[in-house]
XYZ file of C-alpha atoms in Angstrom:
485
model
C -16.331 -44.550 -6.217
C -16.235 -44.578 -10.012
C -12.935 -43.244 -11.391
C -13.525 -40.156 -13.514
C -11.798 -39.790 -16.893
C -9.118 -37.101 -17.250
C -9.783 -34.952 -20.325
C -8.310 -32.048 -22.245
C -9.895 -28.601 -22.098
C -12.054 -29.599 -25.040
C -13.283 -32.717 -23.260
C -11.274 -35.351 -25.114
C -9.898 -38.203 -22.951
C -6.195 -38.098 -22.036
C -4.360 -41.346 -22.756
C -1.125 -40.583 -20.846
C -0.613 -37.855 -18.248
C 2.822 -39.088 -17.133
C 4.848 -39.041 -20.366
C 5.134 -36.426 -23.107
C 5.033 -37.476 -26.750
C 8.488 -37.751 -28.306
C 10.110 -38.584 -31.626
C 11.125 -42.071 -30.652
C 12.317 -43.312 -27.266
C 14.439 -40.553 -25.680
C 13.891 -38.234 -28.647
C 12.811 -34.566 -28.711
C 9.259 -33.549 -27.898
C 6.596 -33.291 -30.557
C 4.738 -30.062 -31.242
C 1.644 -32.158 -31.887
C 1.366 -33.136 -28.172
C -1.697 -30.993 -27.613
C -2.162 -32.133 -23.999
C 1.384 -31.065 -23.021
C 1.115 -27.692 -24.753
C -2.300 -27.023 -23.243
C -1.071 -27.829 -19.729
C 2.016 -25.613 -20.039
C 0.104 -22.743 -21.634
C -2.568 -22.824 -18.930
C 0.078 -23.031 -16.203
C 1.739 -19.891 -17.586
C -1.557 -18.048 -17.302
C -3.023 -19.367 -14.052
C -2.175 -16.249 -12.053
C -3.753 -12.859 -12.537
C -1.986 -9.583 -11.667
C -1.927 -9.152 -7.915
C -3.507 -6.107 -6.325
C -1.195 -3.096 -6.191
C -2.336 -2.574 -2.602
C -3.941 -5.149 -0.290
C -2.264 -7.936 -2.285
C -1.783 -10.298 0.665
C -5.188 -11.339 1.955
C -7.423 -13.944 3.586
C -11.176 -14.382 3.373
C -14.207 -16.132 4.816
C -17.938 -16.518 4.283
C -20.511 -15.648 6.920
C -23.642 -13.706 7.659
C -24.782 -10.412 9.123
C -27.730 -10.368 11.523
C -29.601 -7.211 12.525
C -29.958 -6.883 16.297
C -31.282 -3.323 16.638
C -33.816 -1.171 14.811
C -32.124 1.401 12.569
C -35.025 2.032 10.196
C -35.216 5.594 11.468
C -31.900 6.227 9.722
C -31.905 4.051 6.604
C -34.351 2.342 4.272
C -31.758 -0.310 3.279
C -33.712 -3.555 3.084
C -31.025 -5.779 4.629
C -31.204 -3.567 7.749
C -35.004 -3.375 7.787
C -35.903 -5.835 10.572
C -34.373 -7.154 13.769
C -33.331 -10.769 13.194
C -32.865 -10.427 9.437
C -29.791 -12.243 8.132
C -27.766 -11.478 5.019
C -25.047 -13.675 3.528
C -21.601 -12.028 3.495
C -18.044 -12.506 2.315
C -15.084 -10.731 3.905
C -11.493 -10.200 2.795
C -8.827 -9.166 5.297
C -5.445 -7.995 4.060
C -2.228 -6.162 4.681
C -1.690 -3.027 2.589
C 1.853 -2.378 1.439
C 3.539 -5.696 0.679
C 3.137 -8.120 -2.179
C 1.162 -11.357 -2.316
C 4.112 -13.243 -0.857
C 4.545 -10.908 2.099
C 4.201 -11.911 5.742
C 1.023 -11.403 7.779
C 2.414 -10.224 11.128
C 3.908 -6.915 9.988
C 3.371 -3.317 11.058
C 0.840 -2.221 8.478
C -2.838 -1.264 8.352
C -5.231 -4.125 7.654
C -7.923 -4.083 5.006
C -11.458 -4.979 6.157
C -13.568 -5.396 3.005
C -17.080 -6.779 3.382
C -19.607 -7.824 0.737
C -23.290 -8.106 1.711
C -25.306 -10.246 -0.740
C -28.565 -8.357 -0.198
C -31.936 -8.798 -1.880
C -31.446 -5.373 -3.481
C -28.034 -6.227 -4.912
C -24.556 -6.464 -3.470
C -23.432 -3.825 -0.994
C -19.667 -3.476 -0.566
C -18.160 -1.795 2.497
C -14.434 -1.218 2.052
C -12.505 -0.189 5.159
C -9.495 -0.821 7.391
C -8.710 -1.831 10.955
C -8.066 1.855 11.736
C -10.723 4.576 11.771
C -8.463 7.062 9.948
C -5.990 7.112 7.058
C -2.750 8.856 6.082
C -4.171 11.305 3.515
C -7.448 13.044 2.784
C -7.271 13.666 -0.977
C -7.100 10.828 -3.539
C -4.755 12.773 -5.810
C -2.023 11.942 -3.283
C -2.841 8.232 -3.094
C -0.541 6.906 -5.861
C 2.356 8.936 -4.440
C 1.665 7.689 -0.917
C 1.586 4.052 -1.994
C 4.747 4.465 -4.076
C 6.521 5.781 -0.977
C 5.466 2.721 1.051
C 6.067 0.000 -1.557
C 9.369 -1.642 -2.436
C 11.880 0.826 -3.858
C 12.499 0.246 -7.605
C 16.289 0.215 -7.062
C 16.794 -1.618 -3.758
C 13.732 -3.841 -4.083
C 12.720 -3.267 -0.445
C 10.802 -0.757 1.613
C 13.031 2.239 2.306
C 12.731 4.456 5.411
C 13.946 7.402 3.314
C 10.911 7.084 1.037
C 8.409 6.310 3.799
C 9.355 9.202 6.060
C 10.053 11.676 3.249
C 6.445 11.411 2.090
C 5.179 11.732 5.666
C 7.450 14.746 6.177
C 5.505 16.522 3.424
C 2.109 15.264 4.624
C 1.373 16.625 8.106
C -2.153 15.165 7.991
C -0.509 11.713 8.268
C 0.505 12.308 11.897
C -2.731 10.876 13.332
C -2.522 7.624 11.378
C 1.218 7.317 12.068
C 0.386 7.458 15.774
C -2.109 4.617 15.292
C 0.266 2.566 13.141
C 3.307 2.925 15.380
C 1.291 2.306 18.542
C 0.285 -0.980 20.130
C -2.458 -1.699 17.566
C -0.064 -1.460 14.625
C 0.417 -5.256 14.467
C -2.762 -7.254 15.219
C -2.182 -10.729 16.643
C -4.671 -12.076 14.108
C -7.494 -10.922 11.870
C -9.942 -12.185 14.488
C -8.504 -9.955 17.203
C -8.836 -6.550 15.554
C -11.648 -4.091 14.938
C -12.844 -3.067 11.501
C -13.947 0.390 10.427
C -15.685 1.800 7.384
C -13.207 4.659 7.958
C -14.952 6.884 5.405
C -18.116 8.837 6.088
C -21.176 7.414 4.290
C -24.728 8.633 3.854
C -27.819 6.835 5.106
C -31.292 7.875 3.942
C -34.540 6.746 5.576
C -37.925 6.074 3.986
C -38.979 9.700 4.554
C -35.964 10.998 2.633
C -34.091 12.265 5.699
C -30.331 12.092 5.307
C -27.719 11.148 7.905
C -23.964 10.774 7.724
C -22.590 7.630 9.357
C -19.335 5.939 10.319
C -19.116 2.165 10.724
C -17.376 0.450 13.662
C -17.051 -3.359 13.739
C -15.945 -4.239 17.274
C -14.303 -7.642 17.603
C -16.038 -9.972 20.042
C -12.784 -11.889 20.501
C -11.128 -8.913 22.166
C -8.256 -6.799 20.889
C -4.930 -8.641 20.819
C -1.771 -7.219 19.305
C 1.904 -8.069 18.913
C 4.955 -6.045 19.856
C 7.619 -5.620 17.174
C 9.712 -8.302 18.862
C 6.815 -10.757 19.100
C 5.880 -10.127 15.468
C 9.427 -10.861 14.288
C 9.284 -14.210 16.084
C 5.874 -15.045 14.601
C 6.981 -14.163 11.067
C 10.006 -16.399 11.492
C 7.875 -19.397 12.446
C 4.840 -18.845 10.185
C 4.757 -16.035 7.641
C 1.098 -16.947 7.016
C 0.138 -16.620 10.688
C -3.078 -14.623 10.178
C -4.240 -16.948 7.406
C -3.442 -19.990 9.547
C -5.312 -18.594 12.546
C -8.454 -17.647 10.609
C -8.575 -20.929 8.690
C -8.070 -23.127 11.739
C -10.485 -21.212 13.961
C -13.365 -21.599 11.516
C -12.478 -25.240 10.826
C -12.691 -25.892 14.598
C -16.107 -24.226 14.719
C -14.774 -21.235 16.655
C -16.586 -18.738 14.471
C -15.227 -15.193 14.860
C -17.740 -12.380 15.181
C -17.910 -8.614 15.332
C -20.624 -6.275 16.625
C -21.443 -3.452 14.234
C -22.039 -0.001 15.677
C -22.526 3.250 13.799
C -22.077 6.889 14.623
C -24.931 8.930 13.179
C -24.733 12.636 12.338
C -27.831 14.432 11.006
C -26.834 15.825 7.617
C -27.671 19.393 8.616
C -24.989 19.352 11.339
C -22.082 18.616 9.002
C -21.518 22.133 7.671
C -21.004 23.729 11.085
C -19.126 20.921 12.815
C -15.857 22.069 14.401
C -13.750 20.135 11.887
C -14.474 18.734 8.461
C -16.509 15.559 9.180
C -15.558 14.173 5.763
C -11.810 14.321 6.474
C -10.493 10.730 6.484
C -7.598 11.681 8.776
C -9.971 12.444 11.670
C -12.415 10.562 13.896
C -15.734 11.790 15.268
C -15.506 11.938 19.077
C -17.907 9.480 20.681
C -18.986 12.201 23.088
C -20.453 14.063 20.111
C -21.863 11.056 18.254
C -22.150 7.938 20.447
C -21.955 4.443 19.052
C -25.319 2.900 18.223
C -25.521 -0.881 17.859
C -26.786 -2.298 14.565
C -26.019 -5.996 14.342
C -23.599 -8.873 14.395
C -21.192 -10.197 11.748
C -20.308 -13.904 12.031
C -17.794 -15.843 9.895
C -18.649 -19.533 9.693
C -17.245 -20.999 6.457
C -13.817 -21.068 4.852
C -13.385 -20.663 1.094
C -13.024 -23.920 -0.813
C -10.580 -22.260 -3.214
C -8.517 -19.274 -2.098
C -7.752 -18.165 -5.650
C -11.361 -18.260 -6.824
C -12.935 -16.782 -3.711
C -10.272 -14.568 -2.103
C -8.006 -13.394 -4.907
C -10.860 -12.970 -7.397
C -13.128 -11.288 -4.850
C -13.747 -7.726 -6.020
C -14.981 -5.046 -3.634
C -16.084 -1.660 -4.918
C -17.310 1.109 -2.596
C -19.596 2.297 -5.391
C -21.719 -0.840 -4.952
C -24.489 0.763 -2.908
C -28.074 -0.288 -2.230
C -31.143 1.947 -1.751
C -30.804 3.799 1.546
C -26.996 3.965 1.508
C -24.860 6.313 -0.554
C -21.663 8.362 -0.704
C -20.708 11.479 1.211
C -18.480 14.376 0.093
C -15.480 12.522 1.595
C -12.846 13.181 -1.101
C -10.989 9.921 -0.507
C -14.237 7.973 -0.799
C -15.125 9.839 -3.982
C -11.780 8.854 -5.521
C -12.211 5.233 -4.500
C -15.647 5.069 -6.123
C -13.735 5.032 -9.412
C -10.395 3.498 -8.494
C -11.563 0.236 -6.930
C -13.911 -0.774 -9.728
C -11.319 0.215 -12.322
C -8.690 -1.949 -10.612
C -10.981 -4.970 -10.886
C -11.702 -4.312 -14.554
C -7.936 -4.378 -15.122
C -7.129 -7.403 -12.948
C -10.170 -9.568 -13.592
C -11.778 -8.144 -16.719
C -14.958 -6.241 -17.454
C -17.050 -9.323 -16.613
C -15.598 -9.848 -13.119
C -19.042 -9.276 -11.584
C -20.173 -12.572 -13.139
C -17.675 -14.595 -11.083
C -19.466 -16.561 -8.344
C -17.858 -14.713 -5.428
C -18.817 -11.351 -6.922
C -22.221 -12.136 -8.408
C -25.399 -11.295 -6.465
C -26.791 -14.259 -4.535
C -30.107 -13.012 -3.171
C -31.159 -11.391 -6.447
C -30.254 -11.483 -10.146
C -28.282 -8.841 -12.030
C -30.287 -7.622 -15.024
C -28.792 -5.017 -17.335
C -27.589 -4.475 -20.876
C -23.905 -5.184 -20.327
C -22.721 -7.856 -22.718
C -19.769 -9.255 -24.639
C -16.165 -8.558 -23.671
C -13.526 -11.011 -22.439
C -14.927 -14.081 -20.668
C -18.532 -13.039 -21.178
C -20.970 -15.687 -19.964
C -24.161 -13.634 -20.165
C -24.643 -12.584 -23.778
C -28.393 -12.842 -24.216
C -30.266 -14.313 -27.152
C -31.874 -13.004 -30.314
C -35.002 -12.270 -28.295
C -33.156 -10.071 -25.769
C -32.255 -6.578 -26.886
C -29.059 -4.923 -25.720
C -30.342 -1.366 -25.658
C -32.764 0.626 -23.511
C -35.488 1.801 -23.716
C -36.999 -0.933 -25.848
C -40.345 -2.506 -26.704
C -39.410 -6.033 -25.619
C -39.976 -6.002 -21.852
C -36.294 -5.532 -21.071
C -35.208 -4.324 -17.610
C -36.112 -0.703 -16.916
C -35.292 1.901 -14.292
C -37.342 2.093 -11.100
C -37.171 5.904 -10.773
C -36.457 7.579 -7.468
C -33.069 8.215 -5.871
C -31.314 5.527 -3.817
C -29.945 8.151 -1.425
C -30.571 11.809 -0.643
C -29.025 14.399 -2.978
C -25.933 16.298 -1.845
C -26.082 20.088 -2.140
C -23.201 21.697 -4.058
C -22.281 25.291 -4.768
C -19.399 27.453 -5.922
C -16.925 27.391 -8.785
C -15.233 24.327 -10.209
C -11.509 24.110 -9.581
C -8.790 22.438 -7.516
C -9.926 23.671 -4.114
C -8.399 22.900 -0.749
C -10.806 21.265 1.702
C -13.194 23.751 3.370
C -11.762 25.205 6.580
C -13.412 24.472 9.914
C -12.508 25.771 13.367
C -10.215 22.848 14.276
C -8.970 21.701 10.891
C -5.311 20.925 11.460
C -3.371 17.715 11.018
C -2.131 17.405 14.586
C -4.723 17.883 17.339
C -6.280 14.414 17.100
C -2.838 12.798 17.000
C -2.088 14.637 20.236
C -5.370 13.523 21.786
C -4.608 9.906 20.882
C -1.115 10.176 22.386
C -2.462 11.600 25.633
C -4.921 8.693 25.949
C -2.050 6.208 26.059
C -0.543 4.731 29.195
C 3.108 5.379 29.978
C 4.098 1.941 28.680
C 2.144 2.509 25.459
C 3.860 5.869 24.952
C 7.287 4.291 25.393
C 6.571 1.602 22.807
C 5.102 4.156 20.381
C 8.174 6.390 20.634
C 10.519 3.417 20.214
C 8.681 2.236 17.092
C 8.745 5.688 15.476
C 12.378 6.325 16.361
C 13.415 2.919 15.051
C 12.273 3.877 11.560
C 12.878 7.624 11.537
C 16.472 7.244 12.777
C 17.317 5.274 9.612
C 16.464 8.216 7.335
C 19.527 9.646 5.632
C 18.486 13.292 5.281
C 18.479 15.533 8.332
C 15.860 17.874 6.868
C 13.391 14.988 6.445
C 13.931 13.976 10.057
C 13.431 17.550 11.252
C 10.182 17.961 9.320
C 8.769 14.793 10.858
C 9.876 15.791 14.340
C 8.065 19.111 13.899
C 4.832 17.199 13.299
C 5.151 15.263 16.556
C 5.999 18.456 18.446
C 2.879 20.083 16.962
C 0.730 17.153 18.099
C 1.992 17.227 21.696
C 5.074 18.797 23.258
C 5.948 15.692 25.269
C 5.351 13.480 22.243
C 7.742 15.520 20.110
C 10.372 15.767 22.842
C 10.455 12.022 23.415
C 10.643 11.127 19.733
C 13.401 13.692 19.148
C 15.474 12.363 22.041
C 14.987 8.747 20.968
C 15.971 9.484 17.368
C 19.059 11.397 18.503
C 20.147 8.554 20.783
C 19.826 5.960 17.998
C 21.707 8.116 15.491
C 24.565 8.678 17.949
C 25.069 4.969 18.560
């Protein structure tokens, strides 16, 4: 193999990459050593700001294959025929900790999926839980601040975590998920993924449906107890990354089966609770799972920084036949995710290979800005409409319109018959086996008992009592026992 020549950024050959230029043997360095200065300056800048949330992540390439006909619900082209395959990229992540955090911790997991469709990229941003802690995005920065490292102690503080939850009764359902057996997945391969939000599908006839996505792992659910997780973290803080990387390298390609719940749009207004509330699930008895296809991961990234850390997922990247719902958390994320990428990666982040369309070509009038690589020529105008055959709109809506009415203002969510923050948490608790209940109570009490303020503890206990009398009684007794020790 011919040895390639090492060059500077400008392409000039490097004579010596082992010794800096000095003023004589053993003398001080010279400012004129352009190669040294360029290397140090680039090194200082080779990391971008990490994500505020979902900083610690792993990713893989794969494909999605349609296995069942869903054309009665959506006109999305990548779902238009059984057997059709679409290239994908997925990023798994923890939520609260920094880029250097451990994998096997009690935390929700991000499940962000990019479909490189022939109609543009479609991004589905979800978690490994079907619900979330809050239902209004105005509370999101406060929630994350309560879960992140405290600015004084530099570590996550139970006082902050449980104080926020004490003032957010709608969090009780997700707390029950998080503190239960599925709170620490054994690996990314052994957990489900959910779109979590409610989305809208529209078919070719213009009929609208609201849907929820469920990616069921074909490897089976496997989770860790708190004790097992502590042991795993001690031996390999990167355990989830290691597992995913090695499985794909061995040819053991993980897969998930996608199902959706489908609600005709007309049924949403009179449903017994707000179907757009992110803290609640739709019972399968009301809206059964319907199979759509299969997600397979079969290739590891060649460069984690370029393909995992620079991967940008935005829930506002829709394709014809798929659109948003009135889910308030989704509406907030339509702005927040894209804005985060513009800050971290720059306004031209969609031109990076992992984010650029693969099955089609982006054609618009965006140009210039930092790191622009698509500026056009003197023959290409950067305004529209124009007389020079530039790209033009296709007309026609991508999804069905959403009806709105009433006065603008800061309204609480519309009230439905069973809109409280506790009943689904109670239902989840009652589904658990006795052993599962014991572990759930122990996990909650372990954190809540460390809170310094009695009133914060009492407010949280009231939430568990409201969810289920036995649930509340057990947590209260466990907290009391730990505080008396």
